[in-house]
Amino acid sequence: MTLTLPKWFDLHTHFRQGPAMASYVKAHLDMGCAGALAMPNTQPPVSRVTGTALADSWSIQSYSADLGAAGADVFEQLIVPLYLTRQTTAEMIHAGAATGLLRACKYYPPHGTTNSEHGMPMDDLIGGPVLSAMEENGTILCIHGEQHALSGPDYIDAQQNAETRFYTERMPRLLAAHPKLRIVCEHITTRTAAEFVTNAPAHVGATITPQHLLYTLGHLIQGLKYHLYCLPIVKFQEDRAALRKAVTTLGQTKFFAGTDSAPHTTKATACGCAAGCFTGGCAPQLYAMAFEEAGTDLSSAEGQSLFAHFLSLNGPSFYGFPASTQHFQMEKSPSQTTLLETPAGPITPLPLGMGLELTWRILG
Ligand code: DOR
Ligand code: ZN
């Protein structure tokens, strides 16, 4: 079986900074990717719109230029969201939107995930001038939807977790205060979040990663597969089932690909583990496997249409740019995953070590 699909867009990925950027960009190009939204939690963060790179910050303009030089100039679309920090002003949003450089902003829960220490709490943003300026300009808000600063027991247990708390306590307030704000709920992982997005207005969408469609907490804990450790953490079977249902519902327009592929050369240290799964090179294959596990027959026209909408069509339409007119092909046959060697060191991609080989290969 061979699928011919429009080239797809990864609307949430991490290309980092420095000499390894080119390896990460190449891994995306090699998997039929026509464009990307490259996250601003670099070191230093992307917290200005224009100007040269400084010791404490990149601008969207300077970081995009570096990405271009690392190979991303061939992408049809390259979106770099502005990292919302205490220094972000409404004037920056208005001016940035006017130049066309600012298309999205990113909310990080302070200290909630990798390089998120510059974030400001959602409570301080709701009702404020920055989100109002975004609402006025149609700038998309990308949200890492987890409540920050929770105690261990409140962070996750069988009944609730940082994400469900965020979607029940913060998101309704955000939508009420900013009814026109265009929002992407990033890398959602729970039934609560999937249902929230489904029931929200049409200008609220979501990205879902391959790992959250394929794996549960049990996969992570059995053998402590720390290359499956990302944030939000993989959840439970009922959550995975809700995510699968969201992406395989006929006619759905809100859910689309965003891998959160996040390279870490050092994952585990003596007393902690960096959050982030790397799926560069194999994301469409993993997504296809997840659709099949969800019961989609990818040999049927209906199955292929469902898959194409999630992977290649819904994201561009939500972000307001054209889908790619180029195509790539995937064949149902086993392929190998190998370590990615980069100038920063080797990166372990999923599904290496997970007892599950890729059953699809990219033909190009
Ligand atoms: O797992 C994650 N890794 N989640 C994030 O929010 C950030 C990302 C990274 O930058 O490594
Ligand atoms: Zn991310």
Coordinates of C-alpha atoms and ligand atoms in Angstrom, one line a residue:
M1 CA 0.0 0.0 0.0
T2 CA 1.3 3.5 -0.9
L3 CA -0.1 6.8 0.2
T4 CA 0.4 9.9 -1.8
L5 CA -0.2 12.9 0.5
P6 CA 0.2 16.7 0.2
K7 CA 3.4 17.6 2.0
W8 CA 2.6 18.3 5.6
F9 CA 3.3 21.1 8.1
D10 CA 4.7 20.4 11.6
L11 CA 2.9 23.1 13.5
H12 CA 4.9 22.6 16.7
T13 CA 8.5 21.6 16.7
H14 CA 11.8 22.6 18.2
F15 CA 14.9 23.4 16.1
R16 CA 16.9 24.9 19.0
Q17 CA 20.0 26.9 18.3
G18 CA 23.7 26.4 17.3
P19 CA 25.4 23.9 14.9
A20 CA 22.9 21.1 15.4
M21 CA 20.0 23.1 13.9
A22 CA 20.8 22.0 10.4
S23 CA 20.5 18.3 11.4
Y24 CA 17.1 18.9 13.0
V25 CA 15.8 20.8 9.9
K26 CA 17.1 18.1 7.6
A27 CA 15.3 15.4 9.6
H28 CA 12.1 17.3 9.0
L29 CA 12.8 17.8 5.3
D30 CA 13.5 14.1 5.0
M31 CA 10.0 13.2 6.2
G32 CA 8.0 15.2 3.6
C33 CA 7.6 18.3 5.7
A34 CA 6.8 21.5 3.8
G35 CA 7.0 23.9 6.7
A36 CA 7.1 24.3 10.4
L37 CA 6.3 26.3 13.4
A38 CA 9.6 26.5 15.3
M39 CA 9.2 27.1 19.0
P40 CA 10.8 30.1 20.7
N41 CA 12.1 28.4 23.9
T42 CA 15.6 28.6 22.6
Q43 CA 18.6 29.7 24.6
P44 CA 18.3 32.7 24.8
P45 CA 14.5 32.9 24.1
V46 CA 12.9 34.5 21.0
S47 CA 11.2 37.3 22.9
R48 CA 11.5 40.3 20.5
V49 CA 10.0 40.7 17.0
T50 CA 12.7 42.6 15.1
G51 CA 16.4 43.4 15.5
T52 CA 19.6 41.5 15.8
A53 CA 20.3 38.6 18.2
L54 CA 21.4 39.8 21.6
A55 CA 23.0 37.9 24.5
D56 CA 19.6 37.7 26.3
S57 CA 17.2 37.3 23.4
W58 CA 16.6 36.5 19.8
S59 CA 14.1 38.3 17.7
I60 CA 11.7 36.5 15.4
Q61 CA 13.6 38.2 12.5
S62 CA 17.1 37.1 13.7
Y63 CA 16.1 33.5 14.7
S64 CA 14.2 33.0 11.4
A65 CA 17.4 34.1 9.5
D66 CA 19.5 31.6 11.4
L67 CA 16.9 28.9 10.7
G68 CA 17.0 29.8 7.0
A69 CA 20.7 29.5 7.0
A70 CA 20.4 26.1 8.6
G71 CA 18.3 24.9 5.7
A72 CA 14.8 26.1 6.6
D73 CA 14.8 28.6 3.8
V74 CA 13.3 25.9 1.5
F75 CA 10.2 25.5 3.7
E76 CA 7.0 26.9 2.2
Q77 CA 6.1 28.3 5.6
L78 CA 8.2 29.1 8.7
I79 CA 6.4 30.5 11.7
V80 CA 8.3 31.5 14.8
P81 CA 6.0 32.5 17.6
L82 CA 7.0 35.2 20.1
Y83 CA 7.7 33.9 23.5
L84 CA 5.4 35.8 25.9
T85 CA 7.5 37.2 28.8
R86 CA 7.1 40.0 31.3
Q87 CA 8.8 42.2 28.7
T88 CA 6.1 41.6 26.0
T89 CA 4.0 44.7 25.4
A90 CA 0.8 45.4 23.4
E91 CA 2.9 47.8 21.3
M92 CA 5.2 45.0 20.3
I93 CA 2.2 43.0 19.2
H94 CA 0.6 45.8 17.1
A95 CA 3.9 46.7 15.5
G96 CA 4.9 43.0 14.9
A97 CA 1.6 42.1 13.3
A98 CA 1.9 45.2 11.1
T99 CA 5.3 44.0 9.7
G100 CA 3.9 40.5 9.0
L101 CA 6.7 38.9 11.1
L102 CA 4.4 38.2 14.1
R103 CA 1.9 35.5 13.4
A104 CA 1.7 33.7 16.7
C105 CA 2.7 34.0 20.4
K106 CA 3.6 31.2 22.8
Y107 CA 2.4 30.9 26.3
Y108 CA 4.8 28.9 28.6
P109 CA 3.8 28.0 32.1
P110 CA 6.7 29.5 34.2
H111 CA 9.2 26.7 35.1
G112 CA 6.7 24.2 33.8
T113 CA 8.8 22.7 31.1
T114 CA 12.1 22.9 29.1
N115 CA 13.4 26.5 29.0
S116 CA 10.1 28.0 30.2
E117 CA 11.5 30.1 33.0
H118 CA 10.8 33.3 31.1
G119 CA 7.1 32.7 30.9
M120 CA 4.5 34.7 32.8
P121 CA 1.5 33.1 34.5
M122 CA -1.8 32.8 32.5
D123 CA -3.6 34.6 35.4
D124 CA -1.4 37.7 34.7
L125 CA -2.1 37.6 31.0
I126 CA -5.9 37.1 31.0
G127 CA -7.8 40.3 30.5
G128 CA -4.5 42.2 29.9
P129 CA -3.3 44.4 27.0
V130 CA -1.1 41.8 25.4
L131 CA -3.8 39.3 24.7
S132 CA -6.2 42.1 23.8
A133 CA -3.7 43.3 21.2
M134 CA -3.4 39.8 19.8
E135 CA -7.2 39.4 19.7
E136 CA -7.4 42.7 17.7
N137 CA -4.7 41.6 15.2
G138 CA -5.8 38.0 14.8
T139 CA -2.4 36.8 16.2
I140 CA -2.7 33.2 17.2
L141 CA -2.0 32.2 20.9
C142 CA -0.2 28.8 21.2
I143 CA -0.7 27.5 24.6
H144 CA 1.2 25.0 26.7
G145 CA -1.8 24.1 28.7
E146 CA -0.6 22.9 32.1
Q147 CA -1.2 24.6 35.4
H148 CA 2.2 25.5 36.8
A149 CA 3.6 25.4 40.4
L150 CA 1.4 22.5 41.6
S151 CA 2.5 20.2 44.5
G152 CA 3.5 16.7 43.6
P153 CA 0.1 15.1 44.5
D154 CA -1.8 17.8 42.6
Y155 CA 0.5 17.6 39.6
I156 CA -0.8 14.2 38.6
D157 CA -2.9 11.5 40.1
A158 CA -5.5 9.1 38.8
Q159 CA -8.3 11.7 39.0
Q160 CA -6.7 14.9 37.7
N161 CA -3.5 16.5 36.5
A162 CA -1.8 19.8 35.6
E163 CA -3.5 19.7 32.1
T164 CA -7.0 18.9 33.3
R165 CA -6.7 21.6 35.9
F166 CA -5.6 24.1 33.3
Y167 CA -8.5 23.2 30.9
T168 CA -11.2 23.3 33.6
E169 CA -9.9 26.2 35.6
R170 CA -8.0 28.6 33.3
M171 CA -9.2 28.0 29.7
P172 CA -12.9 28.9 30.4
R173 CA -11.7 32.2 31.9
L174 CA -9.4 32.9 29.0
L175 CA -12.1 32.3 26.4
A176 CA -14.6 34.4 28.3
A177 CA -12.1 37.3 28.6
H178 CA -10.9 37.1 25.0
P179 CA -13.8 35.7 23.0
K180 CA -12.2 36.4 19.6
L181 CA -8.6 35.3 20.4
R182 CA -7.4 32.6 18.0
I183 CA -6.0 29.7 20.1
V184 CA -4.0 26.6 19.4
C185 CA -4.1 24.2 22.4
E186 CA -0.7 22.7 22.0
H187 CA 0.1 19.0 22.3
I188 CA -3.1 18.1 24.2
T189 CA -2.9 14.8 26.1
T190 CA -6.2 14.3 28.0
R191 CA -9.9 13.6 27.4
T192 CA -10.6 16.8 29.2
A193 CA -8.6 18.9 26.8
A194 CA -9.9 17.0 23.7
E195 CA -13.5 17.6 24.8
F196 CA -12.7 21.2 25.6
V197 CA -11.4 21.9 22.1
T198 CA -14.2 20.0 20.4
N199 CA -16.8 22.0 22.2
A200 CA -15.0 25.4 21.8
P201 CA -15.7 27.8 19.0
A202 CA -14.1 27.2 15.6
H203 CA -11.2 29.5 16.2
V204 CA -9.9 27.2 18.9
G205 CA -7.9 24.3 17.6
A206 CA -5.3 21.8 18.8
T207 CA -2.1 20.0 17.9
I208 CA -1.5 16.4 18.9
T209 CA 1.8 14.6 18.9
P210 CA 2.5 11.1 17.7
Q211 CA 3.6 9.9 21.1
H212 CA 0.3 11.0 22.8
L213 CA -1.7 9.1 20.1
L214 CA 0.5 5.9 20.5
Y215 CA 1.6 5.6 24.1
T216 CA 0.3 5.8 27.7
L217 CA 2.0 6.3 31.0
G218 CA 2.5 2.6 31.3
H219 CA 4.7 2.6 28.3
L220 CA 6.9 5.2 29.9
I221 CA 7.1 3.7 33.3
Q222 CA 7.6 0.1 32.2
G223 CA 11.4 0.1 31.8
L224 CA 11.5 3.9 32.5
K225 CA 11.8 4.8 28.8
Y226 CA 12.9 8.3 29.5
H227 CA 13.2 9.2 25.8
L228 CA 9.3 9.0 26.0
Y229 CA 9.3 11.6 28.8
C230 CA 7.9 14.8 27.5
L231 CA 5.6 17.5 28.9
P232 CA 2.7 17.2 29.1
I233 CA 3.5 13.6 30.1
V234 CA 1.7 10.8 28.3
K235 CA -1.5 9.9 30.0
F236 CA -4.0 7.0 30.4
Q237 CA -5.9 4.8 28.0
E238 CA -9.1 6.8 28.1
D239 CA -7.2 9.9 27.3
R240 CA -5.4 8.2 24.3
A241 CA -8.8 6.9 23.2
A242 CA -10.3 10.5 23.3
L243 CA -7.3 11.9 21.3
R244 CA -7.7 9.1 18.7
K245 CA -11.4 9.8 18.4
A246 CA -10.7 13.5 18.0
V247 CA -8.3 13.0 15.0
T248 CA -10.3 10.3 13.3
T249 CA -13.7 12.0 13.4
L250 CA -14.9 12.5 9.8
G251 CA -15.1 16.2 8.9
Q252 CA -13.1 17.4 11.9
T253 CA -11.2 20.6 11.2
K254 CA -9.7 21.5 14.6
F255 CA -7.1 18.9 15.2
F256 CA -3.8 18.8 13.3
A257 CA -0.2 17.7 13.3
G258 CA 2.3 19.3 15.7
T259 CA 4.9 16.8 16.7
D260 CA 6.6 18.7 19.6
S261 CA 9.7 16.9 18.3
A262 CA 12.2 18.2 20.9
P263 CA 15.8 17.1 20.6
H264 CA 17.8 16.6 23.8
T265 CA 21.4 15.4 23.7
T266 CA 21.3 14.8 27.4
K267 CA 18.0 13.4 28.7
A268 CA 18.7 11.9 32.1
T269 CA 21.0 13.4 34.7
A270 CA 21.8 12.2 38.2
C271 CA 18.7 13.8 39.6
G272 CA 16.2 14.6 36.8
C273 CA 15.2 14.2 33.2
A274 CA 14.8 16.7 30.4
A275 CA 11.3 16.8 28.9
G276 CA 11.0 16.2 25.2
C277 CA 10.6 13.4 22.7
F278 CA 12.4 13.4 19.3
T279 CA 10.4 12.3 16.3
G280 CA 12.3 14.0 13.5
G281 CA 12.5 11.7 10.5
C282 CA 9.6 9.4 11.5
A283 CA 6.6 11.5 12.6
P284 CA 4.3 10.8 9.6
Q285 CA 5.1 7.0 10.0
L286 CA 4.2 7.2 13.7
Y287 CA 1.0 9.2 13.0
A288 CA 0.0 6.6 10.3
M289 CA 0.6 3.8 12.8
A290 CA -1.6 5.6 15.4
F291 CA -4.4 6.1 12.9
E292 CA -4.3 2.4 12.2
E293 CA -4.3 1.5 15.9
A294 CA -7.4 3.8 16.1
G295 CA -9.1 1.6 13.6
T296 CA -8.6 3.7 10.4
D297 CA -8.2 1.7 7.2
L298 CA -5.5 3.7 5.4
S299 CA -6.1 1.7 2.2
S300 CA -9.6 3.2 2.0
A301 CA -10.4 6.6 0.4
E302 CA -12.1 7.7 3.6
G303 CA -9.2 6.7 5.8
Q304 CA -6.7 8.5 3.5
S305 CA -8.9 11.6 3.6
L306 CA -9.0 11.5 7.4
F307 CA -5.3 11.2 7.6
A308 CA -4.6 13.9 5.0
H309 CA -6.8 16.3 6.9
F310 CA -5.0 15.8 10.1
L311 CA -1.5 15.7 8.7
S312 CA -1.5 18.1 5.7
L313 CA -4.7 20.2 5.4
N314 CA -6.3 21.2 8.7
G315 CA -3.2 23.0 10.1
P316 CA -2.7 25.3 7.1
S317 CA -6.4 26.1 7.0
F318 CA -6.4 26.9 10.8
Y319 CA -3.2 29.1 10.5
G320 CA -4.5 30.7 7.3
F321 CA -1.9 29.7 4.7
P322 CA -2.3 27.4 1.6
A323 CA -1.8 23.7 1.9
S324 CA 1.2 22.4 0.0
T325 CA 0.7 21.6 -3.7
Q326 CA 3.7 19.3 -3.5
H327 CA 3.3 15.7 -2.5
F328 CA 5.2 13.0 -0.7
Q329 CA 4.7 9.2 -0.6
M330 CA 4.6 6.7 2.2
E331 CA 4.7 3.0 1.8
K332 CA 3.4 0.3 4.1
S333 CA 6.7 -1.5 4.8
P334 CA 9.0 -1.8 7.8
S335 CA 11.7 0.8 8.2
Q336 CA 14.4 1.3 10.8
T337 CA 14.8 4.1 13.3
T338 CA 18.4 5.0 14.1
L339 CA 20.1 7.5 16.4
L340 CA 20.5 10.9 14.8
E341 CA 24.1 12.0 15.0
T342 CA 24.4 15.8 15.3
P343 CA 27.2 18.2 16.1
A344 CA 25.7 18.5 19.6
G345 CA 25.7 14.7 20.1
P346 CA 23.4 11.8 19.3
I347 CA 19.7 12.0 19.8
T348 CA 17.5 9.0 20.4
P349 CA 14.3 9.1 18.4
L350 CA 11.0 7.3 19.2
P351 CA 10.1 4.5 18.7
L352 CA 13.6 3.2 19.3
G353 CA 13.6 0.8 22.2
M354 CA 9.8 0.9 22.5
G355 CA 9.3 -2.7 21.2
L356 CA 7.5 -1.3 18.1
E357 CA 9.2 -1.0 14.7
L358 CA 8.0 1.5 12.2
T359 CA 5.6 -0.2 9.8
W360 CA 5.7 2.6 7.2
R361 CA 8.5 4.1 5.3
I362 CA 8.9 7.5 3.5
L363 CA 9.5 7.1 -0.2
G364 CA 10.2 10.8 -0.8
Ligands
DOR1 O1 8.4 17.8 26.3 C1 8.6 19.0 26.0 N1 9.8 19.4 25.5 N2 7.6 19.8 26.3 C2 7.8 21.2 26.1 O2 6.9 21.9 26.4 C3 9.1 21.7 25.7 C4 9.9 20.7 24.9 C5 11.4 21.1 24.8 O3 11.7 22.2 24.4 O4 12.2 20.2 25.0
ZN2 ZN 7.1 22.1 22.4

